[in-house]
CSV table of C-alpha atoms in Angstrom, one decimal:
chain,number,residue,atom,x,y,z
A,1,MET,CA,138.0,141.4,17.2
A,2,LYS,CA,138.8,137.8,18.1
A,3,ILE,CA,135.7,135.9,19.2
A,4,LEU,CA,136.0,132.5,20.8
A,5,LEU,CA,133.1,130.0,20.5
A,6,TRP,CA,132.6,126.3,20.0
A,7,HIS,CA,130.9,124.8,17.0
A,8,VAL,CA,127.6,123.8,18.6
A,9,HIS,CA,124.9,124.8,16.2
A,10,GLY,CA,126.1,124.5,12.6
A,11,GLY,CA,123.1,126.2,11.0
A,12,TRP,CA,123.3,129.3,13.2
A,13,MET,CA,127.1,129.4,12.7
A,14,GLU,CA,126.6,129.6,8.9
A,15,ALA,CA,125.5,133.2,9.4
A,16,PHE,CA,127.6,134.2,12.4
A,17,VAL,CA,131.0,133.5,10.9
A,18,ARG,CA,130.3,135.8,8.0
A,19,GLY,CA,130.8,138.9,10.1
A,20,GLY,CA,133.8,141.1,10.1
A,21,HIS,CA,135.8,139.4,12.9
A,22,GLU,CA,138.1,136.5,13.5
A,23,TYR,CA,136.3,133.4,14.9
A,24,LEU,CA,138.4,131.0,17.0
A,25,LEU,CA,137.0,127.5,16.9
A,26,PRO,CA,138.4,124.8,19.2
A,27,ALA,CA,139.4,121.7,17.3
A,28,THR,CA,140.6,118.3,18.6
A,29,PRO,CA,141.5,115.1,16.8
A,30,ALA,CA,138.2,113.6,18.1
A,31,ARG,CA,136.2,116.2,16.3
A,32,ASP,CA,133.5,115.9,18.9
A,33,GLY,CA,131.2,118.5,20.6
A,34,TRP,CA,134.2,120.0,22.3
A,35,GLY,CA,136.5,120.1,19.3
A,36,LEU,CA,134.5,120.1,16.0
A,37,GLY,CA,136.3,123.1,14.6
A,38,ARG,CA,134.9,124.1,11.3
A,39,GLY,CA,133.3,120.7,10.9
A,40,GLY,CA,134.4,120.6,7.2
A,41,ARG,CA,132.1,123.5,6.3
A,42,PRO,CA,133.2,125.9,3.6
A,43,TRP,CA,133.3,128.9,5.9
A,44,PRO,CA,135.4,132.1,5.4
A,45,GLY,CA,139.0,132.0,6.3
A,46,SER,CA,138.3,134.2,9.3
A,47,ALA,CA,136.8,131.0,11.0
A,48,VAL,CA,140.1,129.7,12.4
A,49,GLU,CA,140.6,126.3,14.0
A,50,LEU,CA,142.8,126.2,17.1
A,51,ALA,CA,143.8,123.4,19.5
A,52,PRO,CA,142.5,124.0,23.0
A,53,ASP,CA,146.0,124.4,24.4
A,54,GLU,CA,146.6,127.2,21.9
A,55,LEU,CA,143.8,129.4,23.3
A,56,ARG,CA,145.7,130.8,26.3
A,57,GLY,CA,148.1,132.6,24.0
A,58,GLN,CA,145.3,134.4,22.1
A,59,GLN,CA,144.2,137.9,22.8
A,60,ILE,CA,140.5,137.0,22.9
A,61,ASP,CA,138.1,140.0,23.0
A,62,VAL,CA,134.7,138.2,23.5
A,63,VAL,CA,133.5,134.7,24.3
A,64,VAL,CA,130.2,133.5,23.0
A,65,LEU,CA,129.0,130.7,25.3
A,66,GLN,CA,126.4,128.2,24.3
A,67,ARG,CA,126.6,125.6,27.1
A,68,VAL,CA,126.9,126.2,30.8
A,69,GLU,CA,129.9,123.9,31.0
A,70,GLU,CA,131.8,126.3,28.7
A,71,ILE,CA,132.2,128.8,31.5
A,72,GLU,CA,134.5,126.4,33.4
A,73,ALA,CA,136.2,125.2,30.2
A,74,CYS,CA,137.1,128.8,29.3
A,75,THR,CA,138.4,129.5,32.8
A,76,ARG,CA,140.6,126.5,32.5
A,77,LEU,CA,141.8,127.0,29.0
A,78,LEU,CA,142.2,130.8,29.0
A,79,GLY,CA,143.2,131.4,32.6
A,80,ARG,CA,140.4,134.0,32.6
A,81,ARG,CA,136.8,133.7,33.7
A,82,PRO,CA,134.1,134.7,31.2
A,83,GLY,CA,132.0,137.7,32.4
A,84,ARG,CA,134.7,138.8,34.8
A,85,ASP,CA,138.1,138.7,33.1
A,86,VAL,CA,136.9,138.6,29.5
A,87,PRO,CA,133.6,139.9,28.1
A,88,ALA,CA,131.1,137.1,27.4
A,89,VAL,CA,127.5,136.5,26.4
A,90,PHE,CA,125.5,133.3,26.7
A,91,LEU,CA,123.7,132.4,23.5
A,92,GLU,CA,120.5,130.4,24.2
A,93,HIS,CA,119.3,128.5,21.2
A,94,ASN,CA,116.4,126.6,22.7
A,95,THR,CA,112.9,126.9,24.1
A,96,PRO,CA,112.6,126.1,27.9
A,97,ARG,CA,111.8,122.6,28.9
A,98,GLY,CA,110.1,121.2,32.0
A,99,ARG,CA,107.7,123.4,33.9
A,100,VAL,CA,107.1,126.0,31.2
A,101,PRO,CA,106.8,129.0,31.8
A,102,GLU,CA,108.4,128.6,35.2
A,103,THR,CA,111.6,127.1,33.8
A,104,ARG,CA,114.5,129.2,35.2
A,105,HIS,CA,117.5,129.8,33.0
A,106,PRO,CA,120.8,128.3,34.2
A,107,LEU,CA,122.3,131.9,34.1
A,108,ALA,CA,119.3,133.6,35.7
A,109,GLY,CA,121.1,134.1,39.0
A,110,GLN,CA,124.0,136.3,37.8
A,111,THR,CA,124.4,139.7,36.1
A,112,GLU,CA,127.9,139.4,34.6
A,113,ILE,CA,127.0,137.5,31.4
A,114,PRO,CA,124.0,138.7,29.3
A,115,ILE,CA,121.7,136.0,27.9
A,116,VAL,CA,121.1,136.4,24.2
A,117,HIS,CA,117.9,134.7,23.0
A,118,VAL,CA,117.3,134.0,19.3
A,119,THR,CA,113.5,134.6,19.4
A,120,GLN,CA,111.2,136.9,21.3
A,121,PHE,CA,109.2,133.8,22.3
A,122,ASN,CA,112.2,132.2,24.0
A,123,SER,CA,113.0,135.4,25.9
A,124,LEU,CA,109.4,135.6,27.1
A,125,PHE,CA,109.1,132.0,28.2
A,126,TRP,CA,112.4,131.5,29.9
A,127,ASP,CA,112.6,132.9,33.5
A,128,ASN,CA,115.8,134.9,33.0
A,129,GLY,CA,115.9,136.2,36.6
A,130,GLU,CA,118.3,139.1,37.1
A,131,ALA,CA,120.4,138.4,34.1
A,132,PRO,CA,120.7,141.1,31.4
A,133,VAL,CA,118.8,139.9,28.3
A,134,ARG,CA,119.0,140.6,24.6
A,135,VAL,CA,117.1,139.2,21.6
A,136,ILE,CA,119.0,138.9,18.4
A,137,GLU,CA,116.8,137.2,15.9
A,138,HIS,CA,118.2,134.7,13.4
A,139,GLY,CA,119.9,135.7,10.2
A,140,ILE,CA,120.3,133.6,7.1
A,141,PRO,CA,122.8,133.8,4.2
A,142,ASP,CA,120.5,134.3,1.3
A,143,PRO,CA,120.5,131.1,-0.9
A,144,GLY,CA,118.6,133.1,-3.6
A,145,TYR,CA,115.1,132.6,-5.1
A,146,LEU,CA,115.3,129.0,-6.3
A,147,TYR,CA,111.6,128.0,-6.1
A,148,THR,CA,110.1,126.0,-8.9
A,149,GLY,CA,107.5,124.0,-7.1
A,150,ASP,CA,107.5,121.5,-10.0
A,151,ARG,CA,106.8,118.5,-7.8
A,152,PRO,CA,103.3,118.3,-6.1
A,153,HIS,CA,104.9,117.3,-2.8
A,154,LEU,CA,105.4,118.8,0.6
A,155,GLY,CA,109.0,119.3,1.8
A,156,VAL,CA,109.9,118.8,5.4
A,157,VAL,CA,113.4,119.3,7.0
A,158,VAL,CA,113.9,117.7,10.4
A,159,ASN,CA,116.9,116.2,12.2
A,160,GLU,CA,116.4,113.0,14.2
A,161,PRO,CA,112.6,112.9,13.8
A,162,VAL,CA,112.3,109.5,15.5
A,163,ARG,CA,114.2,110.5,18.7
A,164,ARG,CA,112.5,113.9,18.9
A,165,GLY,CA,109.0,112.5,18.2
A,166,ARG,CA,106.1,114.7,19.2
A,167,VAL,CA,108.4,117.7,19.9
A,168,ALA,CA,109.2,117.8,16.1
A,169,GLY,CA,105.6,116.8,15.1
A,170,THR,CA,106.8,113.5,13.7
A,171,ASP,CA,103.4,111.9,14.6
A,172,LEU,CA,101.7,114.4,12.3
A,173,LEU,CA,103.5,113.4,9.2
A,174,PRO,CA,101.1,110.5,8.3
A,175,VAL,CA,98.2,113.0,8.5
A,176,PHE,CA,99.8,115.2,5.8
A,177,ALA,CA,101.0,112.3,3.8
A,178,ARG,CA,97.4,111.5,3.1
A,179,THR,CA,97.2,114.9,1.3
A,180,ALA,CA,100.5,114.8,-0.6
A,181,PRO,CA,103.7,112.8,-0.8
A,182,LEU,CA,106.2,114.1,1.8
A,183,GLU,CA,109.9,114.6,0.9
A,184,VAL,CA,111.7,114.4,4.3
A,185,PHE,CA,115.2,115.8,4.5
A,186,GLY,CA,117.6,115.6,7.5
A,187,LEU,CA,119.7,113.5,9.8
A,188,GLY,CA,118.1,110.3,11.0
A,189,THR,CA,115.2,110.4,8.5
A,190,GLU,CA,116.1,106.9,7.3
A,191,ARG,CA,114.5,105.6,10.5
A,192,LEU,CA,111.1,107.1,9.7
A,193,PRO,CA,109.6,104.3,7.4
A,194,ALA,CA,110.0,101.7,10.2
A,195,LEU,CA,108.1,104.0,12.5
A,196,LEU,CA,105.4,105.5,10.2
A,197,GLY,CA,105.3,103.1,7.3
A,198,PRO,CA,106.6,103.8,3.8
A,199,ASP,CA,103.4,105.1,2.1
A,200,ARG,CA,103.9,108.5,0.4
A,201,LEU,CA,107.1,109.1,2.5
A,202,LEU,CA,110.1,110.0,0.3
A,203,ILE,CA,113.3,109.9,2.4
A,204,ARG,CA,115.8,112.3,1.0
A,205,GLY,CA,118.3,112.1,3.9
A,206,ASP,CA,121.0,114.5,5.0
A,207,LEU,CA,122.1,116.5,2.0
A,208,PRO,CA,124.9,119.1,1.6
A,209,VAL,CA,123.3,122.6,2.1
A,210,ALA,CA,123.5,123.7,-1.5
A,211,ARG,CA,121.9,120.5,-2.8
A,212,LEU,CA,119.3,120.6,0.0
A,213,HIS,CA,118.2,124.1,-1.1
A,214,ARG,CA,118.0,123.0,-4.8
A,215,GLU,CA,116.0,119.9,-4.0
A,216,LEU,CA,113.7,121.5,-1.4
A,217,ALA,CA,112.9,124.3,-3.9
A,218,GLY,CA,111.3,121.8,-6.2
A,219,CYS,CA,108.6,120.9,-3.6
A,220,ARG,CA,105.3,122.7,-4.0
A,221,ALA,CA,105.2,123.9,-0.3
A,222,TYR,CA,107.1,123.6,2.9
A,223,LEU,CA,105.6,121.9,6.0
A,224,HIS,CA,106.7,122.9,9.4
A,225,PRO,CA,105.0,120.6,12.0
A,226,MET,CA,107.2,121.5,15.0
A,227,ARG,CA,105.3,121.6,18.3
A,228,TRP,CA,108.0,122.9,20.7
A,229,THR,CA,111.2,124.0,19.2
A,230,SER,CA,112.9,127.3,18.8
A,231,LEU,CA,112.4,128.9,15.4
A,232,GLY,CA,113.7,126.3,12.9
A,233,LEU,CA,116.3,127.6,10.5
A,234,SER,CA,115.0,125.3,7.9
A,235,LEU,CA,111.7,127.2,7.9
A,236,LEU,CA,113.6,130.5,7.3
A,237,GLU,CA,115.7,128.9,4.6
A,238,ALA,CA,112.5,127.6,2.9
A,239,MET,CA,111.0,131.1,3.0
A,240,HIS,CA,114.2,132.6,1.5
A,241,LEU,CA,114.0,130.0,-1.3
A,242,GLY,CA,110.5,131.2,-2.1
A,243,LEU,CA,108.4,128.3,-0.8
A,244,PRO,CA,105.0,128.9,0.7
A,245,VAL,CA,104.7,127.7,4.2
A,246,LEU,CA,102.3,125.4,6.2
A,247,ALA,CA,103.2,125.7,9.9
A,248,LEU,CA,101.8,125.0,13.3
A,249,ALA,CA,101.0,128.2,15.2
A,250,THR,CA,103.5,127.4,18.0
A,251,THR,CA,106.5,129.1,19.5
A,252,GLU,CA,107.8,131.8,17.1
A,253,ALA,CA,106.2,130.6,13.8
A,254,VAL,CA,103.3,133.1,14.2
A,255,ARG,CA,105.8,136.0,14.2
A,256,ALA,CA,108.0,134.6,11.4
A,257,VAL,CA,105.3,133.8,8.9
A,258,PRO,CA,103.2,136.8,7.9
A,259,PRO,CA,99.7,136.8,6.3
A,260,GLY,CA,99.9,135.9,2.7
A,261,ALA,CA,103.0,133.7,3.0
A,262,GLY,CA,101.1,130.5,3.6
A,263,THR,CA,99.0,129.2,6.5
A,264,VAL,CA,99.8,129.1,10.2
A,265,SER,CA,97.3,127.1,12.3
A,266,ASN,CA,97.1,124.6,15.1
A,267,ASP,CA,94.3,122.8,13.2
A,268,PRO,CA,95.9,120.1,11.0
A,269,ASP,CA,92.8,119.9,8.9
A,270,GLU,CA,93.1,123.6,8.1
A,271,LEU,CA,96.7,123.1,7.1
A,272,ARG,CA,95.8,120.1,4.9
A,273,ARG,CA,93.2,122.2,3.1
A,274,ALA,CA,95.8,124.9,2.5
A,275,ALA,CA,98.1,122.2,1.2
A,276,GLN,CA,95.4,121.0,-1.2
A,277,LEU,CA,95.0,124.6,-2.5
A,278,PHE,CA,98.7,124.8,-3.3
A,279,LEU,CA,98.6,121.5,-5.0
A,280,ALA,CA,95.7,122.6,-7.2
A,281,ASP,CA,96.9,126.1,-7.8
A,282,PRO,CA,100.7,126.4,-8.5
A,283,GLU,CA,100.4,130.1,-9.2
A,284,GLN,CA,98.9,130.8,-5.8
A,285,ALA,CA,101.6,128.7,-4.2
A,286,ARG,CA,104.2,130.8,-6.1
A,287,ALA,CA,102.6,134.1,-5.0
A,288,CYS,CA,102.6,133.1,-1.4
A,289,GLY,CA,106.2,131.9,-1.7
A,290,ARG,CA,107.2,135.3,-3.0
A,291,THR,CA,105.6,136.9,0.0
A,292,ALA,CA,107.4,134.5,2.3
A,293,ARG,CA,110.7,135.4,0.7
A,294,ARG,CA,110.2,139.1,1.1
A,295,ALA,CA,109.3,138.6,4.8
A,296,ALA,CA,112.4,136.4,5.4
A,297,LEU,CA,114.7,139.0,3.8
A,298,ALA,CA,113.2,141.8,5.8
A,299,ARG,CA,113.4,140.2,9.2
A,300,TYR,CA,116.0,137.4,8.9
A,301,GLY,CA,118.5,138.9,6.5
A,302,LEU,CA,122.2,138.4,7.1
A,303,HIS,CA,123.0,142.2,7.3
A,304,ARG,CA,120.6,142.9,10.1
A,305,PHE,CA,121.7,139.8,12.0
A,306,LEU,CA,125.4,140.7,11.9
A,307,SER,CA,124.7,144.4,12.6
A,308,ASP,CA,122.8,143.4,15.8
A,309,TRP,CA,125.7,141.2,17.0
A,310,ASP,CA,128.2,144.0,16.3
A,311,GLY,CA,126.0,146.4,18.4
A,312,LEU,CA,126.1,143.9,21.3
A,313,PHE,CA,129.8,143.4,21.0
A,314,ALA,CA,130.3,147.2,21.1
A,315,ASP,CA,128.2,147.4,24.2
A,316,LEU,CA,130.2,144.5,25.8
A,317,LEU,CA,133.5,146.3,25.2
A,318,THR,CA,132.2,149.6,26.6
A,319,GLY,CA,130.6,147.9,29.6
A,320,THR,CA,127.1,148.9,28.7
A,321,ALA,CA,125.7,145.5,27.7
A,322,SER,CA,124.0,145.1,31.0
A,323,THR,CA,122.2,148.4,30.9
A,324,ALA,CA,121.5,149.1,27.2
A,325,PRO,CA,118.0,148.5,26.0
A,326,PRO,CA,117.4,145.7,23.4
A,327,ARG,CA,118.1,146.7,19.9
A,328,ALA,CA,115.1,147.3,17.7
A,329,ALA,CA,113.7,144.3,15.8
A,330,ALA,CA,113.3,144.4,12.0
A,331,GLY,CA,110.5,146.5,10.5
A,332,PRO,CA,106.9,145.3,9.9
A,333,MET,CA,106.2,142.4,7.7
A,334,PRO,CA,104.8,142.8,4.2
A,335,ALA,CA,101.3,141.5,3.9
A,336,SER,CA,100.8,141.6,0.2
A,337,THR,CA,100.5,138.4,-1.8
A,338,GLY,CA,101.5,139.9,-5.1
A,339,GLY,CA,104.9,139.7,-6.9
A,340,GLY,CA,108.2,139.8,-5.0
A,341,GLN,CA,111.9,140.0,-4.9
A,342,GLN,CA,113.5,137.1,-6.7
């Protein structure tokens, strides 16, 4: 199949372009949000860059939309309207904003284009109206068990923490910095010291993915202070690496992090006590990290993710995507804190 989509969410695309299809990515000299192409990422050769004016000559089988404006862009570039003339889905990455849970999805008033949510929480909290809905949970290319936990620090991965502020839990970072030094990775993290002060805040910046994984795996535990975001891929990557998790019990985190993989709570003091335990007991941290890894492999593995998408594409091509029930989620989470896959 030939699948058209714009490069909007690089982390999600890391998994998606590893399927068995050809992925057409609009690319322009500006390399902006409407023409980023591969974005310099080392993706498989099946992820193909095309100039927008080349798209009309392609026999495109499915369009994966991620912004409402893409419906009109596709109509203009392809000469075909998504959902009517070419099968299409709308991939919703985000939690609703505004009057939650009354927020109505922009595609709620139509039935031609199914909405695909990346978490059960998002599907529940968006008002999807009459639109067909699927949930396809995230998938992660397994970076391998890299955990060492050598440094008694807490790792945090967050992009643009100053701009996102309370949404990303940026205001909570000084609370945890009183317990352990924080290593903060991500875009725009260099602005944090001016906002929060430099004490016990180690800015690691925006690293290439492979290096980020190696460096993050040296932290004793992973801190996920997000208040209102969709399920962060960095949390799932940390779990794959084998880090134990400290997370706010918000949005999808309570589903993603099972018992024995760390601590999930809306009480910062409880999370700080759990952090202190990991700092004092590296073996307990390692055991919880192994449980986190098993859980991530079971629910957020790449094979399950790609299989779910292939099932949806098959339904789209047979015209049953609007009526077929959602595909089953991954099996139950392991609860043991003992050994683990490495």
